[in-house]
Coordinates of C-alpha atoms and ligand atoms in Angstrom, one line a residue:
X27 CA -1.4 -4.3 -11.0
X28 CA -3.3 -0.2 -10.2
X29 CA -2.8 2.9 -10.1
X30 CA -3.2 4.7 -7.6
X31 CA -4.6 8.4 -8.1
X32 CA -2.5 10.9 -5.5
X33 CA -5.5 13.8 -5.3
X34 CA -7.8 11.6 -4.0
X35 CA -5.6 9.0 -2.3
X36 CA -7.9 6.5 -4.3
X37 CA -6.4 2.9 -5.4
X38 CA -7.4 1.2 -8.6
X39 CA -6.6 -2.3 -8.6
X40 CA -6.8 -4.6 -11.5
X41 CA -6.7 -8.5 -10.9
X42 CA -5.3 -9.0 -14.4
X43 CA -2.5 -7.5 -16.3
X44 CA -4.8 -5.9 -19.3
X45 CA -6.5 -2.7 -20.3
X46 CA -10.2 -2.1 -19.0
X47 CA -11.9 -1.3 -15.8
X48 CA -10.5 -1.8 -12.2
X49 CA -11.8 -4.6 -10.5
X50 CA -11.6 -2.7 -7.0
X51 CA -11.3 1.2 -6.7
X52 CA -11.0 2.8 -2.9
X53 CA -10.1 5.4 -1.5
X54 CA -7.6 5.3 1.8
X55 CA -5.4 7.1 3.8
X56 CA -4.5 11.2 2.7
X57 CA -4.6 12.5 -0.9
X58 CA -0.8 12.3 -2.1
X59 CA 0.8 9.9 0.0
X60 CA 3.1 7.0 -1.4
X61 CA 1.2 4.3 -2.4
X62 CA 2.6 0.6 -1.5
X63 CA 1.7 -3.3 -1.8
X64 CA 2.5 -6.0 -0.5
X65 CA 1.3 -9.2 1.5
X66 CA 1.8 -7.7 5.1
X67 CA 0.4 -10.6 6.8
X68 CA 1.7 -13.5 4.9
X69 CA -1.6 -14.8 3.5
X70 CA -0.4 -14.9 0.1
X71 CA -3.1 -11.8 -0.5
X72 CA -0.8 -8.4 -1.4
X73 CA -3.1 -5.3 -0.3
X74 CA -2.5 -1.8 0.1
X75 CA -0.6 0.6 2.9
X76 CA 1.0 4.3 2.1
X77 CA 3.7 6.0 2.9
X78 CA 4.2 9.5 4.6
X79 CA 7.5 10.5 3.4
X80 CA 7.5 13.8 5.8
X81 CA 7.2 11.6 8.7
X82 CA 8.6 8.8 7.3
X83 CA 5.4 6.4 9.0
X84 CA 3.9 3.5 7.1
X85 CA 0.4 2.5 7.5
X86 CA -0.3 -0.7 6.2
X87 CA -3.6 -2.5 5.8
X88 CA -4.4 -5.9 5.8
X89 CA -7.8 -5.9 3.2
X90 CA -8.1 -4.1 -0.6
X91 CA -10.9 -1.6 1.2
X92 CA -11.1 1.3 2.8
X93 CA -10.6 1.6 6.6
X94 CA -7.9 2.1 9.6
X95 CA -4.4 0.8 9.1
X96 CA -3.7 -2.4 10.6
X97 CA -0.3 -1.5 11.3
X98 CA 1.6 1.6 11.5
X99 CA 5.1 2.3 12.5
X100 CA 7.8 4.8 11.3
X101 CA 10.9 3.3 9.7
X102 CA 13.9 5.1 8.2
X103 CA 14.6 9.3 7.9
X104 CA 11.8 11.5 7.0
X105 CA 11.8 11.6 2.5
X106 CA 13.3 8.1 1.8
X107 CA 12.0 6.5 -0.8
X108 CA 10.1 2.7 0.5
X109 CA 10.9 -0.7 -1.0
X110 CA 8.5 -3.3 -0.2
X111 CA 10.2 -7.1 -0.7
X112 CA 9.5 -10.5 1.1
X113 CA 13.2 -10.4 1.4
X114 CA 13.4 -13.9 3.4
X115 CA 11.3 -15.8 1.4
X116 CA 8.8 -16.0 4.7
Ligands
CA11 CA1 -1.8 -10.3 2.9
CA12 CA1 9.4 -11.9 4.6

């Protein structure tokens, strides 16, 4: 599970589903994007990406860190809401 803190664009990620500290905190992309997760690249690892819902672009990234995107593409109208899913099971 995290949180993700929208001022700072900052991701708190805890590797077990209990109170206490994060186990990774980092900032990345804009302050008060949409936060997402999910395991872009198939390596069973779920990371971080955002979501600019003006735009409607979606920069994923492929490592819990901060950094470029490794993929970023626009998909659907500009202010839809995102669903991340491995909808085929691949
Ligand atoms: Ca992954
Ligand atoms: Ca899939």
């Amino acid at each position: 599970m995290g949180i993700y803190a929208p001022s700072t664009g900052t991701f708190f990620l805890k590797n077990t589903n209990s109170p206490g500290g994060a186990d990774l905190a980092f900032s990345y992309g804009p302050s008060n994007a949409t936060p997402l997760a999910g395991d872009w690249n198939a390596d069973r690892v779920d990371t971080v990406g955002i979501y600019i819902p003006a735009s409607g672009t979606w920069f994923l990234r492929n490592s819990n860190s901060p950094g470029a995107a490794n993929l970023v593409f626009s998909y659907g109208p500009p202010n839809a809401v995102p669903l991340v899913g491995n909808w085929d099971g691949q």
